[in-house]
Short mmCIF file of C-alpha atoms in Angstrom, two decimals:
data_model
loop_
_atom_site.label_atom_id
_atom_site.label_comp_id
_atom_site.label_asym_id
_atom_site.label_seq_id
_atom_site.Cartn_x
_atom_site.Cartn_y
_atom_site.Cartn_z
CA MET A 1 -20.24 -5.47 14.34
CA SER A 2 -20.71 -9.06 15.45
CA SER A 3 -20.07 -11.83 12.95
CA PRO A 4 -22.50 -14.75 12.51
CA GLN A 5 -21.52 -18.18 13.73
CA PRO A 6 -20.04 -20.40 11.01
CA GLU A 7 -22.08 -23.33 9.83
CA SER A 8 -20.91 -26.76 8.82
CA SER A 9 -21.76 -28.26 5.44
CA ASN A 10 -25.05 -29.66 6.82
CA GLY A 11 -26.15 -26.24 8.09
CA GLN A 12 -25.65 -27.05 11.79
CA GLN A 13 -23.58 -25.00 14.22
CA PRO A 14 -20.18 -26.69 14.70
CA ALA A 15 -19.24 -28.19 18.00
CA PRO A 16 -16.94 -25.98 20.11
CA GLU A 17 -14.31 -28.68 20.43
CA SER A 18 -13.95 -29.08 16.65
CA GLU A 19 -14.33 -25.53 15.28
CA PRO A 20 -13.38 -22.11 16.66
CA ALA A 21 -16.32 -19.95 17.75
CA GLY A 22 -17.38 -17.59 15.01
CA GLY A 23 -14.89 -19.05 12.58
CA GLU A 24 -12.25 -16.91 14.24
CA LEU A 25 -8.93 -17.95 15.72
CA LEU A 26 -7.28 -21.04 14.35
CA HIS A 27 -7.35 -24.27 16.34
CA GLU A 28 -6.75 -26.72 13.49
CA PRO A 29 -3.19 -26.79 12.09
CA LEU A 30 -4.43 -27.85 8.64
CA ALA A 31 -6.25 -24.56 8.12
CA GLY A 32 -2.98 -22.60 8.18
CA GLY A 33 -1.85 -24.76 5.30
CA ALA A 34 -4.34 -23.02 3.01
CA VAL A 35 -2.52 -19.72 3.48
CA ARG A 36 0.86 -21.31 2.97
CA ARG A 37 -0.31 -23.12 -0.18
CA TYR A 38 -1.77 -19.93 -1.63
CA LEU A 39 1.28 -17.78 -0.87
CA ALA A 40 3.77 -20.38 -2.10
CA ALA A 41 2.57 -19.87 -5.67
CA LEU A 42 3.29 -16.11 -5.56
CA ALA A 43 6.42 -14.03 -6.05
CA PRO A 44 8.25 -13.12 -2.80
CA ASN A 45 7.17 -9.46 -2.86
CA SER A 46 3.58 -10.45 -3.52
CA GLN A 47 3.68 -12.96 -0.67
CA ARG A 48 4.39 -10.24 1.88
CA THR A 49 1.79 -7.85 0.49
CA LEU A 50 -1.00 -10.41 0.26
CA ARG A 51 -0.19 -11.92 3.66
CA GLN A 52 -0.78 -8.43 5.07
CA SER A 53 -4.02 -8.22 3.07
CA LEU A 54 -5.22 -11.46 4.60
CA GLY A 55 -4.23 -10.17 8.03
CA ILE A 56 -6.53 -7.17 7.54
CA VAL A 57 -9.48 -9.49 6.94
CA ALA A 58 -8.53 -11.84 9.79
CA SER A 59 -8.25 -8.91 12.22
CA TYR A 60 -11.60 -7.52 11.12
CA LEU A 61 -13.47 -10.81 11.45
CA SER A 62 -11.83 -11.92 14.68
CA ARG A 63 -12.11 -8.44 16.17
CA GLN A 64 -8.53 -8.85 17.36
CA GLU A 65 -6.02 -6.41 15.92
CA GLY A 66 -2.87 -8.09 14.63
CA THR A 67 -4.41 -11.50 13.90
CA LEU A 68 -2.06 -13.33 11.55
CA ALA A 69 -3.27 -14.76 8.26
CA GLU A 70 -1.98 -18.21 9.25
CA GLY A 71 -3.81 -17.91 12.55
CA TYR A 72 -7.31 -17.80 11.11
CA ALA A 73 -9.61 -20.68 10.16
CA TRP A 74 -10.46 -19.56 6.63
CA HIS A 75 -12.23 -22.81 5.80
CA THR A 76 -14.96 -22.00 8.37
CA LEU A 77 -16.04 -18.72 6.79
CA THR A 78 -19.66 -18.34 5.74
CA PRO A 79 -21.11 -16.35 2.82
CA ALA A 80 -22.62 -13.91 5.34
CA GLN A 81 -19.22 -13.20 6.89
CA LEU A 82 -17.63 -12.69 3.48
CA GLN A 83 -20.42 -10.31 2.48
CA GLN A 84 -19.57 -8.31 5.62
CA VAL A 85 -15.93 -8.23 4.55
CA ARG A 86 -16.80 -6.92 1.10
CA GLN A 87 -19.11 -4.27 2.53
CA TYR A 88 -16.45 -3.18 5.04
CA LEU A 89 -13.82 -2.77 2.31
CA ARG A 90 -16.25 -1.02 -0.03
CA GLU A 91 -17.41 1.53 2.55
CA ASN A 92 -14.08 2.18 4.27
CA PRO A 93 -12.57 5.37 2.77
CA GLY A 94 -9.11 4.16 3.78
CA TYR A 95 -9.16 1.51 1.04
CA ALA A 96 -9.03 2.48 -2.60
CA VAL A 97 -11.11 0.30 -4.92
CA ALA A 98 -7.98 -1.37 -6.30
CA THR A 99 -6.70 -2.12 -2.78
CA ALA A 100 -10.06 -3.53 -1.70
CA ASN A 101 -10.19 -5.79 -4.76
CA LYS A 102 -6.64 -6.98 -4.08
CA ILE A 103 -7.68 -7.99 -0.56
CA LEU A 104 -10.76 -9.79 -1.89
CA ALA A 105 -8.59 -11.59 -4.45
CA ALA A 106 -6.32 -12.82 -1.65
CA VAL A 107 -9.29 -14.21 0.25
CA ARG A 108 -10.54 -15.96 -2.90
CA GLY A 109 -7.09 -17.46 -3.37
CA VAL A 110 -6.98 -18.84 0.17
CA LEU A 111 -10.45 -20.33 -0.14
CA ARG A 112 -9.44 -22.10 -3.35
CA ALA A 113 -6.32 -23.38 -1.61
CA ALA A 114 -8.50 -24.67 1.24
CA HIS A 115 -10.57 -26.53 -1.34
CA ASP A 116 -7.40 -28.00 -2.85
CA LEU A 117 -6.50 -29.29 0.61
CA GLN A 118 -10.01 -30.77 0.93
CA LEU A 119 -10.87 -28.50 3.85
CA ILE A 120 -14.05 -27.31 2.12
CA SER A 121 -16.23 -28.96 -0.49
CA ALA A 122 -16.73 -27.71 -4.04
CA THR A 123 -20.28 -26.68 -3.16
CA ASN A 124 -19.16 -24.63 -0.16
CA LEU A 125 -16.39 -23.07 -2.23
CA ARG A 126 -18.92 -21.80 -4.79
CA MET A 127 -21.12 -20.44 -2.00
CA THR A 128 -18.28 -18.62 -0.25
CA LEU A 129 -16.79 -17.19 -3.43
CA ALA A 130 -20.12 -15.69 -4.54
CA PRO A 131 -20.05 -12.66 -2.16
CA LEU A 132 -16.44 -11.85 -3.08
CA ARG A 133 -17.28 -10.29 -6.42
CA ILE A 134 -15.14 -7.41 -7.66
CA ILE A 135 -15.97 -3.95 -6.32
CA GLN A 136 -16.74 -1.56 -9.15
CA GLU A 137 -15.59 2.04 -8.93
CA GLU A 138 -18.50 4.43 -8.82
CA PRO A 139 -18.70 6.95 -11.69
CA GLY A 140 -16.90 10.14 -10.72
CA ASP A 141 -15.09 8.63 -7.71
CA ALA A 142 -11.70 8.54 -9.41
CA ASP A 143 -12.13 12.10 -10.67
CA ASP A 144 -12.98 13.41 -7.21
CA ARG A 145 -9.87 11.84 -5.73
CA LEU A 146 -7.36 13.27 -8.17
CA PRO A 147 -5.33 15.70 -6.02
CA THR A 148 -5.13 19.31 -7.14
CA PRO A 149 -1.96 21.44 -7.13
CA SER A 150 -3.16 23.34 -4.06
CA GLN A 151 -3.71 20.07 -2.20
CA VAL A 152 -0.19 18.92 -3.05
CA ASN A 153 1.09 22.26 -1.73
CA ARG A 154 -0.72 21.66 1.55
CA LEU A 155 0.82 18.20 1.94
CA PHE A 156 4.33 19.56 1.50
CA ALA A 157 3.57 22.44 3.86
CA VAL A 158 2.89 19.88 6.59
CA CYS A 159 6.30 18.31 5.94
CA GLN A 160 8.05 21.67 6.03
CA ALA A 161 6.44 22.46 9.38
CA ASP A 162 8.18 19.44 10.92
CA PRO A 163 11.85 20.33 11.65
CA THR A 164 12.81 16.75 12.58
CA PRO A 165 14.14 14.10 10.17
CA ALA A 166 10.56 12.80 9.97
CA GLY A 167 9.55 15.93 8.05
CA ALA A 168 12.37 15.44 5.55
CA ARG A 169 11.52 11.75 5.19
CA ASP A 170 7.83 12.43 4.66
CA ALA A 171 8.63 15.02 1.99
CA ALA A 172 10.97 12.54 0.29
CA LEU A 173 8.21 9.92 0.32
CA LEU A 174 5.72 12.38 -1.20
CA ALA A 175 8.21 13.47 -3.86
CA THR A 176 8.98 9.84 -4.71
CA VAL A 177 5.31 8.89 -5.10
CA LEU A 178 4.52 11.96 -7.22
CA SER A 179 7.64 11.39 -9.36
CA SER A 180 7.27 7.64 -9.87
CA GLY A 181 3.74 6.55 -8.94
CA LEU A 182 5.09 3.69 -6.87
CA ARG A 183 2.91 1.51 -4.68
CA ARG A 184 3.18 1.21 -0.89
CA SER A 185 4.87 -2.17 -1.13
CA GLU A 186 7.33 -0.79 -3.67
CA ALA A 187 8.15 2.16 -1.42
CA ALA A 188 8.79 -0.20 1.48
CA ASP A 189 11.15 -2.27 -0.67
CA LEU A 190 13.34 0.66 -1.74
CA ASP A 191 17.02 0.54 -0.72
CA LEU A 192 19.60 3.28 -0.80
CA ALA A 193 21.30 1.39 -3.63
CA ASP A 194 18.15 1.85 -5.74
CA TYR A 195 18.66 5.62 -5.85
CA ASP A 196 21.42 7.19 -7.95
CA ALA A 197 21.85 10.62 -6.34
CA SER A 198 24.22 11.80 -9.08
CA TRP A 199 21.56 11.51 -11.78
CA GLY A 200 18.38 11.47 -9.70
CA ARG A 201 17.41 8.02 -10.98
CA LEU A 202 15.35 5.58 -8.96
CA ARG A 203 14.99 1.85 -9.64
CA ILE A 204 11.65 0.39 -8.52
CA ARG A 205 11.13 -3.33 -8.09
CA SER A 206 7.55 -4.24 -8.90
CA PRO A 207 5.64 -6.86 -6.85
CA VAL A 208 3.13 -7.15 -9.69
CA THR A 209 5.33 -7.91 -12.68
CA ASP A 210 8.44 -9.25 -10.87
CA ASP A 211 10.40 -6.73 -12.89
CA SER A 212 11.96 -3.33 -12.26
CA ARG A 213 11.51 0.08 -13.84
CA LEU A 214 13.62 3.23 -13.83
CA VAL A 215 12.35 6.77 -13.26
CA VAL A 216 14.22 10.08 -13.27
CA PHE A 217 13.46 12.74 -10.66
CA SER A 218 12.95 16.41 -11.43
CA ALA A 219 15.31 18.96 -9.87
CA ALA A 220 12.79 19.70 -7.10
CA ALA A 221 12.31 16.00 -6.32
CA ARG A 222 16.08 15.48 -6.22
CA ALA A 223 16.50 18.38 -3.81
CA THR A 224 13.77 16.92 -1.60
CA MET A 225 15.38 13.48 -1.57
CA ASN A 226 18.82 14.98 -0.91
CA HIS A 227 17.44 16.79 2.12
CA TRP A 228 16.38 13.44 3.57
CA LEU A 229 19.67 11.77 2.64
CA ALA A 230 21.57 14.49 4.51
CA ASP A 231 19.83 13.21 7.67
CA ARG A 232 19.85 9.55 6.75
CA GLY A 233 23.53 9.21 5.80
CA ASP A 234 25.16 6.73 3.45
CA ARG A 235 24.71 3.48 5.32
CA ALA A 236 23.47 0.66 3.11
CA GLY A 237 19.95 -0.48 3.73
CA PRO A 238 16.37 0.77 3.38
CA LEU A 239 15.97 4.13 1.68
CA LEU A 240 13.12 5.17 3.99
CA GLN A 241 13.18 4.38 7.73
CA PRO A 242 11.01 5.03 10.76
CA VAL A 243 11.73 8.11 12.89
CA ASN A 244 10.76 8.01 16.55
CA LYS A 245 9.14 10.81 18.51
CA SER A 246 12.48 12.20 19.65
CA GLY A 247 13.64 12.54 16.06
CA ALA A 248 15.99 9.55 15.97
CA ILE A 249 16.13 7.45 12.80
CA ILE A 250 15.48 3.77 13.51
CA TRP A 251 17.50 1.46 11.33
CA ARG A 252 14.88 -0.83 9.89
CA ARG A 253 12.54 -0.87 6.93
CA LEU A 254 9.19 0.89 6.92
CA THR A 255 6.28 -1.51 6.51
CA ASP A 256 3.46 -1.10 4.00
CA GLN A 257 1.17 -0.17 6.88
CA ALA A 258 3.60 2.45 8.22
CA ILE A 259 3.71 4.11 4.79
CA TYR A 260 -0.08 4.08 4.66
CA ASP A 261 -0.16 5.69 8.12
CA ILE A 262 2.34 8.39 7.10
CA ILE A 263 0.28 9.44 4.07
CA ARG A 264 -2.93 9.33 6.09
CA ARG A 265 -1.42 11.48 8.85
CA LEU A 266 -0.10 14.04 6.36
CA ALA A 267 -3.47 14.16 4.60
CA GLN A 268 -5.34 14.67 7.87
CA ARG A 269 -3.02 17.45 8.99
CA ALA A 270 -3.40 19.09 5.59
CA GLY A 271 -7.19 18.98 5.94
CA LEU A 272 -7.54 16.25 3.29
CA PRO A 273 -8.82 13.23 5.29
CA HIS A 274 -9.93 11.22 2.25
CA LEU A 275 -6.74 11.59 0.22
CA THR A 276 -4.74 8.35 -0.12
CA MET A 277 -1.45 7.22 -1.59
CA ARG A 278 -3.46 5.69 -4.41
CA ASP A 279 -4.65 9.18 -5.31
CA LEU A 280 -1.04 10.40 -5.53
CA ARG A 281 -0.17 7.45 -7.76
CA ARG A 282 -3.18 8.29 -9.93
CA ALA A 283 -1.92 11.88 -10.33
CA TYR A 284 1.42 10.55 -11.60
CA VAL A 285 -0.14 8.21 -14.16
CA VAL A 286 -2.55 10.85 -15.43
CA SER A 287 0.32 13.33 -15.83
CA LEU A 288 2.26 10.83 -17.96
CA ILE A 289 -0.68 10.40 -20.32
CA ALA A 290 -1.32 14.14 -20.47
CA ALA A 291 2.36 14.70 -21.34
CA GLY A 292 1.90 12.58 -24.48
CA HIS A 293 3.49 9.27 -23.50
CA THR A 294 2.23 6.24 -25.39
CA GLN A 295 0.16 3.57 -23.74
CA GLU A 296 3.12 1.18 -23.73
CA GLN A 297 5.37 3.81 -22.12
CA VAL A 298 2.83 4.59 -19.43
CA GLN A 299 2.29 0.92 -18.69
CA GLN A 300 6.03 0.43 -18.23
CA LEU A 301 6.63 3.58 -16.17
CA ALA A 302 3.64 2.97 -13.90
CA GLY A 303 4.32 -0.76 -13.53
CA HIS A 304 0.87 -1.83 -14.75
CA ALA A 305 0.63 -5.58 -15.22
CA SER A 306 -2.21 -5.17 -17.73
CA TRP A 307 -2.74 -2.66 -20.53
CA LEU A 308 -6.40 -2.56 -19.51
CA THR A 309 -5.43 -0.68 -16.36
CA THR A 310 -3.51 1.87 -18.43
CA ALA A 311 -6.45 2.24 -20.83
CA ALA A 312 -8.75 3.11 -17.91
CA TYR A 313 -6.38 5.92 -16.93
CA GLN A 314 -6.37 7.17 -20.52
CA ARG A 315 -10.14 7.56 -20.43
CA MET A 316 -9.84 9.41 -17.13
CA THR A 317 -7.22 11.76 -18.56
CA GLN A 318 -9.47 12.69 -21.48
CA ARG A 319 -12.02 13.94 -18.95
CA LEU A 320 -9.46 15.82 -16.85
CA LYS A 321 -7.09 17.45 -19.30
CA GLN A 322 -7.27 20.77 -17.53
CA GLU A 323 -6.21 19.25 -14.19
CA THR A 324 -3.21 17.18 -15.24
CA ASP A 325 0.55 17.61 -15.06
CA ARG A 326 0.44 20.60 -12.70
CA THR A 327 0.20 18.29 -9.68
CA LEU A 328 3.78 17.14 -10.26
CA LYS A 329 5.38 20.56 -9.80
CA LEU A 330 6.72 19.98 -6.31
CA PRO A 331 6.51 23.03 -4.02
CA TYR A 332 8.90 21.67 -1.40
CA ARG A 333 11.94 23.93 -1.01
CA PRO A 334 14.10 22.73 1.89
CA ALA A 335 16.83 24.92 3.30
CA LEU A 336 19.66 22.61 2.31
CA PRO A 337 23.15 22.65 3.84
CA LYS A 338 26.04 23.16 1.45
CA ASP A 339 26.88 19.47 1.38
CA ALA A 340 23.29 18.27 1.02
CA GLY A 341 23.04 15.19 -1.14
CA LYS A 342 26.59 14.17 -0.33
CA LYS A 343 27.11 11.16 1.84
CA THR A 344 27.07 12.27 5.45
CA LYS A 345 26.63 10.73 8.84
CA PRO A 346 23.02 10.21 9.87
CA HIS A 347 21.36 12.65 12.26
CA SER A 348 20.75 9.96 14.86
CA THR A 349 20.23 6.26 14.43
CA THR A 350 19.25 3.43 16.69
CA GLN A 351 18.12 -0.13 16.32
CA SER A 352 15.04 0.01 18.52
CA GLY A 353 14.45 3.57 19.71
CA ASP A 354 16.17 6.36 21.62
CA SER A 355 18.03 6.04 24.90
CA HIS A 356 14.92 6.96 26.85
CA GLY A 357 13.00 4.02 25.44
CA SER A 358 10.35 6.02 23.63
CA GLN A 359 8.34 4.11 21.09
CA PRO A 360 9.17 4.63 17.42
CA ASP A 361 6.91 6.74 15.30
CA ASP A 362 6.08 5.66 11.76
#
């Protein structure tokens, strides 16, 4: 899809020497300052997440994968381009409504920062913000995306079919999401020190509230995590790491995008192409409400910044009472060695890949 040429404030096409064609790649250093100004006001965890969100939009509009947020001339965007962005996020099944709205919020923030830096006028700011209205969830959409017990079984079956450390890691990721409802960014931030294997307790640092919460794993979830830890070992660092195609663990942190790709790949192999990590988080929150937790308890356990979010889940739970709680009975049953869960040496680790130079998997 081609993007329309940006217009200047007088409605004329900008000169090539002063503006990038199509409002795409950045040629003016000042424009990158809008991103930096916007991100500087956010918490560190939020900075990383929303920089990635802006990168998604920059890559889509520039038609160049990997375009950096700071490398895009946000002040040249037109209402037509921003309407395209909203439509793309709304129609793309890979983006949950909440994720799409978070991306739109990041774009609004950068545009306001560009106005603060006097890169766009107040009139142009109002015009460009107009298409970025919040995407409303269609009635029934959330219900349709609540995973059923049989679907959860199929996801874990895919993990069990993989005999490499990647299968154990993927199962540990699934068990963690279903047992804590954590977000992608929160999963990427997890360290080994955040998990107490003796008690099955996990500390989650929230990018939304700049706080942390504590969840306790069930026996099945603990066994699943211990299976992964038997491969990972006891070295300090990220709890979840990439595994390359030869089965070697790569000693670095998974990115938000890598976690998204893992869940998407598992869902596709399980015959569930539209299932997302957001749906697994939704199953956790609904199960808490169905189990009788108060609104305040659910808000704390799920890491909701606003009670309004929790209230929306409560209304959903009232409609789905017969489908709740069962999704959290994990079917994963790894064949654990006798010393599983104890601190062991990792299966195979490397900094950049295996000795044959194969590229890392997610």
